[in-house]
PDB file of N, CA, C and O in Angstrom:
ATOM      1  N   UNK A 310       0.828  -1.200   0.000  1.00 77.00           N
ATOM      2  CA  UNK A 310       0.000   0.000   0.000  1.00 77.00           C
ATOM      3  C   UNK A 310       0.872   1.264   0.000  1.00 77.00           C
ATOM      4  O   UNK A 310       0.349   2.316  -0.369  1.00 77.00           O
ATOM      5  N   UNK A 311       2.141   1.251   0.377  1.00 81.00           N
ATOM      6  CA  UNK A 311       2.629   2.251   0.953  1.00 81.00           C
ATOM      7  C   UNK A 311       3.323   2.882  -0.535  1.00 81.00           C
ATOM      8  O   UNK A 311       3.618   4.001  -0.956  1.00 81.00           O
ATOM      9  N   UNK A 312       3.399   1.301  -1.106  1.00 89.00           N
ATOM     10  CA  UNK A 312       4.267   1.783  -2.885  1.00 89.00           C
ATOM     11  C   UNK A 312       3.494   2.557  -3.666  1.00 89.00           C
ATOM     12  O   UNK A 312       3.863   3.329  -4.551  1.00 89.00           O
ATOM     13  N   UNK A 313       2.387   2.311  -3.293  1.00 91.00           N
ATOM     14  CA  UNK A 313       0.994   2.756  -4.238  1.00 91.00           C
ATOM     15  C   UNK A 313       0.917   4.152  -3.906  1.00 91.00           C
ATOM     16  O   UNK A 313       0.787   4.923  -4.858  1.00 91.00           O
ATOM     17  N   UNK A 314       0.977   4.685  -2.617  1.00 91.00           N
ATOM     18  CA  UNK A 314       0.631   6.078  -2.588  1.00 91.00           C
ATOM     19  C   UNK A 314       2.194   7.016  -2.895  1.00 91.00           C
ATOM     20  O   UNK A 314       2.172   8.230  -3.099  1.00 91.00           O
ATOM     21  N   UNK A 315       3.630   6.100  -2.876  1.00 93.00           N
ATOM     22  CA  UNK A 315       4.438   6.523  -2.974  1.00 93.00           C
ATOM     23  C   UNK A 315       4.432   6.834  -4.871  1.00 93.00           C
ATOM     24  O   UNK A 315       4.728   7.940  -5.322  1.00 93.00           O
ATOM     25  N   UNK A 316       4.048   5.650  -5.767  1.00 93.00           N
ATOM     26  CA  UNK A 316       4.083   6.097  -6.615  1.00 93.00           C
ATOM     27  C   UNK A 316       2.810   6.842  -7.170  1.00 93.00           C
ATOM     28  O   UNK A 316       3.055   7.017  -8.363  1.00 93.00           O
ATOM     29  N   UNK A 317       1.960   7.201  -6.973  1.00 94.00           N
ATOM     30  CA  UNK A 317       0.971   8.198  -7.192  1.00 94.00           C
ATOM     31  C   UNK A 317       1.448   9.232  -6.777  1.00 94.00           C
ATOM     32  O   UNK A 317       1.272  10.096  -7.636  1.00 94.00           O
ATOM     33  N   UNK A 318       2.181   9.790  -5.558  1.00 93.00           N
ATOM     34  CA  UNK A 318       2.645  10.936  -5.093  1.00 93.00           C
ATOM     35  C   UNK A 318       3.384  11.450  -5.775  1.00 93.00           C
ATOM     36  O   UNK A 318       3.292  12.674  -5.867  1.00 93.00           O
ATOM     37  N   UNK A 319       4.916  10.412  -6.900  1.00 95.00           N
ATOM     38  CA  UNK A 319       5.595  10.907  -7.972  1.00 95.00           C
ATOM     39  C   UNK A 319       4.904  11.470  -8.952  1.00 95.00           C
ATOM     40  O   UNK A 319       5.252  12.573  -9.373  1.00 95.00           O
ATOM     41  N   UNK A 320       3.680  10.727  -9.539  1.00 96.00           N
ATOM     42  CA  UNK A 320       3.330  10.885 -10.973  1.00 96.00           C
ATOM     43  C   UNK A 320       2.557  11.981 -10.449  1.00 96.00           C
ATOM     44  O   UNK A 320       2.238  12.813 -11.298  1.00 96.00           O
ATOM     45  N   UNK A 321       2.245  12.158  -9.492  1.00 95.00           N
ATOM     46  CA  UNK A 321       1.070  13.534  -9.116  1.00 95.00           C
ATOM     47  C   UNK A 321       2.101  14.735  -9.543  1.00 95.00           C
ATOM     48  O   UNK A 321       1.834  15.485 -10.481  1.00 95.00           O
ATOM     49  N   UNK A 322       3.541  14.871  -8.618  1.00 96.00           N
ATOM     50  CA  UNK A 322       4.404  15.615  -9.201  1.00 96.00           C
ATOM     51  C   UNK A 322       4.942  15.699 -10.234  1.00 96.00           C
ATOM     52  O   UNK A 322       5.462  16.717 -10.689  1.00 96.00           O
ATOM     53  N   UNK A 323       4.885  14.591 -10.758  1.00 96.00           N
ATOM     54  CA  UNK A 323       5.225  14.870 -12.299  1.00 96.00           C
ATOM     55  C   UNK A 323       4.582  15.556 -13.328  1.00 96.00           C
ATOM     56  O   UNK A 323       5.084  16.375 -14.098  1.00 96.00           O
ATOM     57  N   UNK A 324       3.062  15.030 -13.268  1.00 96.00           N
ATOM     58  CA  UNK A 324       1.983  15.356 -13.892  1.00 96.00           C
ATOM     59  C   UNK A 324       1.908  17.328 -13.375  1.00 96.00           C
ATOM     60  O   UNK A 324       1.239  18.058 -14.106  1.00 96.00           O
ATOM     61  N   UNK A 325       2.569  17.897 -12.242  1.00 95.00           N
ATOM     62  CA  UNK A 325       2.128  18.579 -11.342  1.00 95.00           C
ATOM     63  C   UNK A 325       3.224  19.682 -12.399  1.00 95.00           C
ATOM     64  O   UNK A 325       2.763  20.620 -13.049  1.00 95.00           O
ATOM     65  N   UNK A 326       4.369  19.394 -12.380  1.00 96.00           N
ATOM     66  CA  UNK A 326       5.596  20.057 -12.826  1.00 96.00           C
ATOM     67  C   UNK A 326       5.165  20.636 -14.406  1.00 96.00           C
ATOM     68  O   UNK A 326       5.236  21.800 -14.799  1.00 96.00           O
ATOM     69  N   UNK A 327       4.732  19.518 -15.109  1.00 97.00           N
ATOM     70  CA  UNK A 327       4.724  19.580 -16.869  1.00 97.00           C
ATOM     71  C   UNK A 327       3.692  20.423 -16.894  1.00 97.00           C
ATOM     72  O   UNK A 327       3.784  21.228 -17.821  1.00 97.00           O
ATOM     73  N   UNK A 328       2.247  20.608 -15.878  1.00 96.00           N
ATOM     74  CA  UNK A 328       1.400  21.488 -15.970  1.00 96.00           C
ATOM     75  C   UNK A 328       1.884  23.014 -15.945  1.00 96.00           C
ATOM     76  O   UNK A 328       1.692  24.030 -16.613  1.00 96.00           O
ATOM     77  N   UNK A 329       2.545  22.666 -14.926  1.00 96.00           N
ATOM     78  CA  UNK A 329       3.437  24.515 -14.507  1.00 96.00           C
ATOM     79  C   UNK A 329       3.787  24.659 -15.837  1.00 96.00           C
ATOM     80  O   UNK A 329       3.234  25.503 -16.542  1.00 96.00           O
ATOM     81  N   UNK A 330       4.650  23.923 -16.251  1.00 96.00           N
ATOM     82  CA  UNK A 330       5.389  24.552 -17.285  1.00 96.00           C
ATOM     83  C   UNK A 330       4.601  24.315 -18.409  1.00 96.00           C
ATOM     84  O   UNK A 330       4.604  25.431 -18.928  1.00 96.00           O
ATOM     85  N   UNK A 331       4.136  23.821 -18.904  1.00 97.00           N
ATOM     86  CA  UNK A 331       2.717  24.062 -19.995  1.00 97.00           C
ATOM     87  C   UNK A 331       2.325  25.499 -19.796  1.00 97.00           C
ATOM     88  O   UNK A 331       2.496  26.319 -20.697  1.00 97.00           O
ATOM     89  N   UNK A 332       1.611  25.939 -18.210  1.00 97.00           N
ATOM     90  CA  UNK A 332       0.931  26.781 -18.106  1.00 97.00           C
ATOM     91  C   UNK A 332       1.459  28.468 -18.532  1.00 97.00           C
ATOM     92  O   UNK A 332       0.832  29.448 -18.935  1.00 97.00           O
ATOM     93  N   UNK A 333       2.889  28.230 -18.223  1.00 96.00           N
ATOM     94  CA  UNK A 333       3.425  29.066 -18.434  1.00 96.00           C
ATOM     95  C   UNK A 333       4.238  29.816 -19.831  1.00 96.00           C
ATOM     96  O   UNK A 333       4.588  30.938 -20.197  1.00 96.00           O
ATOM     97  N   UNK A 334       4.266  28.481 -20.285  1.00 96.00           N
ATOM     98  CA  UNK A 334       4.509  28.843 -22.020  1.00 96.00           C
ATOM     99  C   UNK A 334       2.636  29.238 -22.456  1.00 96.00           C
ATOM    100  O   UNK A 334       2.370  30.309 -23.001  1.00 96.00           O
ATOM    101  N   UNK A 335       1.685  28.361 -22.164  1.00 96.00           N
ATOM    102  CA  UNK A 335       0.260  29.196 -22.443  1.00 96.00           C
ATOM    103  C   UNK A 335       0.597  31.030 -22.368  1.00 96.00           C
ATOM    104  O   UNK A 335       0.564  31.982 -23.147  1.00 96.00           O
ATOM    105  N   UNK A 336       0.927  30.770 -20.891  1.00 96.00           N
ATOM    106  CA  UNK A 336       0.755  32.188 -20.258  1.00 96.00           C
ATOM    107  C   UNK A 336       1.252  33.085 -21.152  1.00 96.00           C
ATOM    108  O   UNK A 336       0.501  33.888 -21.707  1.00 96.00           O
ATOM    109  N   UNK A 337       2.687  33.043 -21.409  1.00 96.00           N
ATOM    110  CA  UNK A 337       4.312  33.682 -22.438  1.00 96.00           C
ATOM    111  C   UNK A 337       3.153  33.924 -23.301  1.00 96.00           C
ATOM    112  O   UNK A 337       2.631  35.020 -23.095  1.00 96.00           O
ATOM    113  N   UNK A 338       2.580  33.177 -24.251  1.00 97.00           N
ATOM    114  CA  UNK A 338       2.116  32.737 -25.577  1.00 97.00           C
ATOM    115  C   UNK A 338       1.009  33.652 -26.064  1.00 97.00           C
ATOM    116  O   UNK A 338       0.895  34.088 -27.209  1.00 97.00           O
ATOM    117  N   UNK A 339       0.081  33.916 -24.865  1.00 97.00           N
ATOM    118  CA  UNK A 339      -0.951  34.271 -24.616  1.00 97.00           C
ATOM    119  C   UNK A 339      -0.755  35.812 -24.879  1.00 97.00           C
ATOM    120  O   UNK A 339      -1.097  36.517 -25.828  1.00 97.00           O
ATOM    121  N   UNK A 340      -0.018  36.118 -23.592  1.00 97.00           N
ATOM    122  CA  UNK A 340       0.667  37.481 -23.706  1.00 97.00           C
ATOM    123  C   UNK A 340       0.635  38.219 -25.153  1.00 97.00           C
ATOM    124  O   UNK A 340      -0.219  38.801 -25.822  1.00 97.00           O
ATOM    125  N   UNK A 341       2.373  37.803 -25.324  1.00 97.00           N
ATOM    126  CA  UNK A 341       2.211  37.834 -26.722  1.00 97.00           C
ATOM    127  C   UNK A 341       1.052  37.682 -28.181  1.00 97.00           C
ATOM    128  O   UNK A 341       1.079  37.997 -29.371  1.00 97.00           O
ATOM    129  N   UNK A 342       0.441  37.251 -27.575  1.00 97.00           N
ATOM    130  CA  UNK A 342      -0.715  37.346 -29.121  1.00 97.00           C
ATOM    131  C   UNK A 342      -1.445  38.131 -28.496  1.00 97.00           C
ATOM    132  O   UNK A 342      -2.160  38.638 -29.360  1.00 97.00           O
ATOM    133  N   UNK A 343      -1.727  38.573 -27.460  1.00 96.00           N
ATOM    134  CA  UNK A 343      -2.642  39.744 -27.148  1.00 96.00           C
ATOM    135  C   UNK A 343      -1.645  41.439 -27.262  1.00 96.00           C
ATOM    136  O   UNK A 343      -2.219  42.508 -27.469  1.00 96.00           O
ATOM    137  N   UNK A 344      -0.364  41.331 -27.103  1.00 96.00           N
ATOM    138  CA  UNK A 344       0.617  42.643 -27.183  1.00 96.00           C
ATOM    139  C   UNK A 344       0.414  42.726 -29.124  1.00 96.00           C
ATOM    140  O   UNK A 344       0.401  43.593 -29.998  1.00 96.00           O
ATOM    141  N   UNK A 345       0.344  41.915 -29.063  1.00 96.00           N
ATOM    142  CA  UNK A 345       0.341  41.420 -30.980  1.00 96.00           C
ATOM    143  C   UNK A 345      -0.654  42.507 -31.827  1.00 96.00           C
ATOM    144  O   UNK A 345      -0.454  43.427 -32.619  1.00 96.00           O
ATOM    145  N   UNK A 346      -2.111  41.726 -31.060  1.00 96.00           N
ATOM    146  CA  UNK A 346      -3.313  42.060 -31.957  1.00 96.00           C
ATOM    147  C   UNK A 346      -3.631  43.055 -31.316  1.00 96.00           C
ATOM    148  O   UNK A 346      -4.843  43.188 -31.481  1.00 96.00           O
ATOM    149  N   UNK A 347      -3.010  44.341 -30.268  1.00 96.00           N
ATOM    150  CA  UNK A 347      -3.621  45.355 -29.659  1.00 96.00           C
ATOM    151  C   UNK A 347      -2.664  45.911 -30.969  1.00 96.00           C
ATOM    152  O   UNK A 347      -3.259  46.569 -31.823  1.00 96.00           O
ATOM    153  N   UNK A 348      -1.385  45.696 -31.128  1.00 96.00           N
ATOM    154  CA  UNK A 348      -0.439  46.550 -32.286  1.00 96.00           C
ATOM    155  C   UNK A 348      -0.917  46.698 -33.602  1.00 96.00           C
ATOM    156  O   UNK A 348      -0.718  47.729 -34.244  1.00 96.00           O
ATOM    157  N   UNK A 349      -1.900  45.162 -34.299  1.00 94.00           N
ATOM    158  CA  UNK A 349      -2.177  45.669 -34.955  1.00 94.00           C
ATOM    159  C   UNK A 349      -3.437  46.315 -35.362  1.00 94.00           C
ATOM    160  O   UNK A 349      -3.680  46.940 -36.395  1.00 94.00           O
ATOM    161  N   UNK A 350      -4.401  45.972 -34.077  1.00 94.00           N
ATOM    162  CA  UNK A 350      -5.746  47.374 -34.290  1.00 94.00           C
ATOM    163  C   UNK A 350      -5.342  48.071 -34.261  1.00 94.00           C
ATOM    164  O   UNK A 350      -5.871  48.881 -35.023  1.00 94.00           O
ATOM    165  N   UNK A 351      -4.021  48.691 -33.467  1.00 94.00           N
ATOM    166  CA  UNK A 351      -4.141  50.464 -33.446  1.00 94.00           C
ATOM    167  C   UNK A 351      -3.061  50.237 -34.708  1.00 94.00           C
ATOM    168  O   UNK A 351      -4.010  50.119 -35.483  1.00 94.00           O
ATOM    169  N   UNK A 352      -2.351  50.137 -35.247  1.00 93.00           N
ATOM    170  CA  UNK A 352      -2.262  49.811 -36.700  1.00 93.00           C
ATOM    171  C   UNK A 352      -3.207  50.079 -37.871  1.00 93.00           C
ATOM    172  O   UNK A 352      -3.224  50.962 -38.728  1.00 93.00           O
ATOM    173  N   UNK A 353      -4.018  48.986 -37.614  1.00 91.00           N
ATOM    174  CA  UNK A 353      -5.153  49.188 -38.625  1.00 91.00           C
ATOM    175  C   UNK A 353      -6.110  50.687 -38.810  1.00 91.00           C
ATOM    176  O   UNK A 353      -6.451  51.384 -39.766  1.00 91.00           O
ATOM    177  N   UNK A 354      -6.341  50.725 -37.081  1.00 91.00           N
ATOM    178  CA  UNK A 354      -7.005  52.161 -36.939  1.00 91.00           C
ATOM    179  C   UNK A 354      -6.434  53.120 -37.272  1.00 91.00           C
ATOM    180  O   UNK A 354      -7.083  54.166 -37.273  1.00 91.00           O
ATOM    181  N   UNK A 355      -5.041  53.155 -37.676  1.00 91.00           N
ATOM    182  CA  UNK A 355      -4.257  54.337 -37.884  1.00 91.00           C
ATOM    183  C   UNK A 355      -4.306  54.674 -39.443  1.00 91.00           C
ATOM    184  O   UNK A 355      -4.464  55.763 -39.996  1.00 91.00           O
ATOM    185  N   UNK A 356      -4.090  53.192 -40.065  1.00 88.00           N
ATOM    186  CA  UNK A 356      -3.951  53.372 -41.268  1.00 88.00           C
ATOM    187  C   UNK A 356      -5.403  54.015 -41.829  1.00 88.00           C
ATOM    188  O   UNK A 356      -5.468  54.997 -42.570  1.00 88.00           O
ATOM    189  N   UNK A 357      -6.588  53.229 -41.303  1.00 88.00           N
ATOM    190  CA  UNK A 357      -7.960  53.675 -41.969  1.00 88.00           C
ATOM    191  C   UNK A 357      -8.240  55.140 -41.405  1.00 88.00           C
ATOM    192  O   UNK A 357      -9.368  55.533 -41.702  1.00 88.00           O
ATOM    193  N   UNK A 358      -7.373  56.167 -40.557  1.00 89.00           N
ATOM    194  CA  UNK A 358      -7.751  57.195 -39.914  1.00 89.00           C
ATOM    195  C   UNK A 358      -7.107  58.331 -40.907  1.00 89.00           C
ATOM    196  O   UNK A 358      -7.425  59.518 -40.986  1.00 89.00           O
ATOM    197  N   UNK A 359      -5.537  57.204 -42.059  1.00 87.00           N
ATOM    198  CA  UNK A 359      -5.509  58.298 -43.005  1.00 87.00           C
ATOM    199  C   UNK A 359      -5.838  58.054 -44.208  1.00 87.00           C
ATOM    200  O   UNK A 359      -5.561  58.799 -45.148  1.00 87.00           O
ATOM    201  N   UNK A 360      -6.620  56.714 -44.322  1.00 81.00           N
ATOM    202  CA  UNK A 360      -7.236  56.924 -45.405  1.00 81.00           C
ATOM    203  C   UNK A 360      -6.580  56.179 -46.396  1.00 81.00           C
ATOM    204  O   UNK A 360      -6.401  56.666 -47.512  1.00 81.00           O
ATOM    205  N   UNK A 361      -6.132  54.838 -46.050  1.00 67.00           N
ATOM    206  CA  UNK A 361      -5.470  54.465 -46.823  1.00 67.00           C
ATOM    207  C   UNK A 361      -5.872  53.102 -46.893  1.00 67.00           C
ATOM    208  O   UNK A 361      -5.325  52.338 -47.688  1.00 67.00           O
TER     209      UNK A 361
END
């Protein structure tokens, strides 16, 4: 019994670790495509403000 919760306790951390770091390239990723598409509305808005 004791192996059983010992190895569930690894794979919990394992499973626990790859999430973090998943979450955080999401996070990076996320960021970035939102710094992205704010650049290019006000982009776009700029260009259609002269008319082009």
């Amino acid at each position: 019994m004791k192996n059983v919760i010992l190895v569930a306790g690894c794979w919990l951390l394992v499973a626990g670790y790859w999430l973090l770091v998943t979450g955080c390239w999401l996070l990076v990723t996320g960021y970035w495509l939102l710094v992205a598409g704010c650049w290019l509305l006000v982009a776009g808005c700029w260009f259609c403000s002269l008319g082009l």
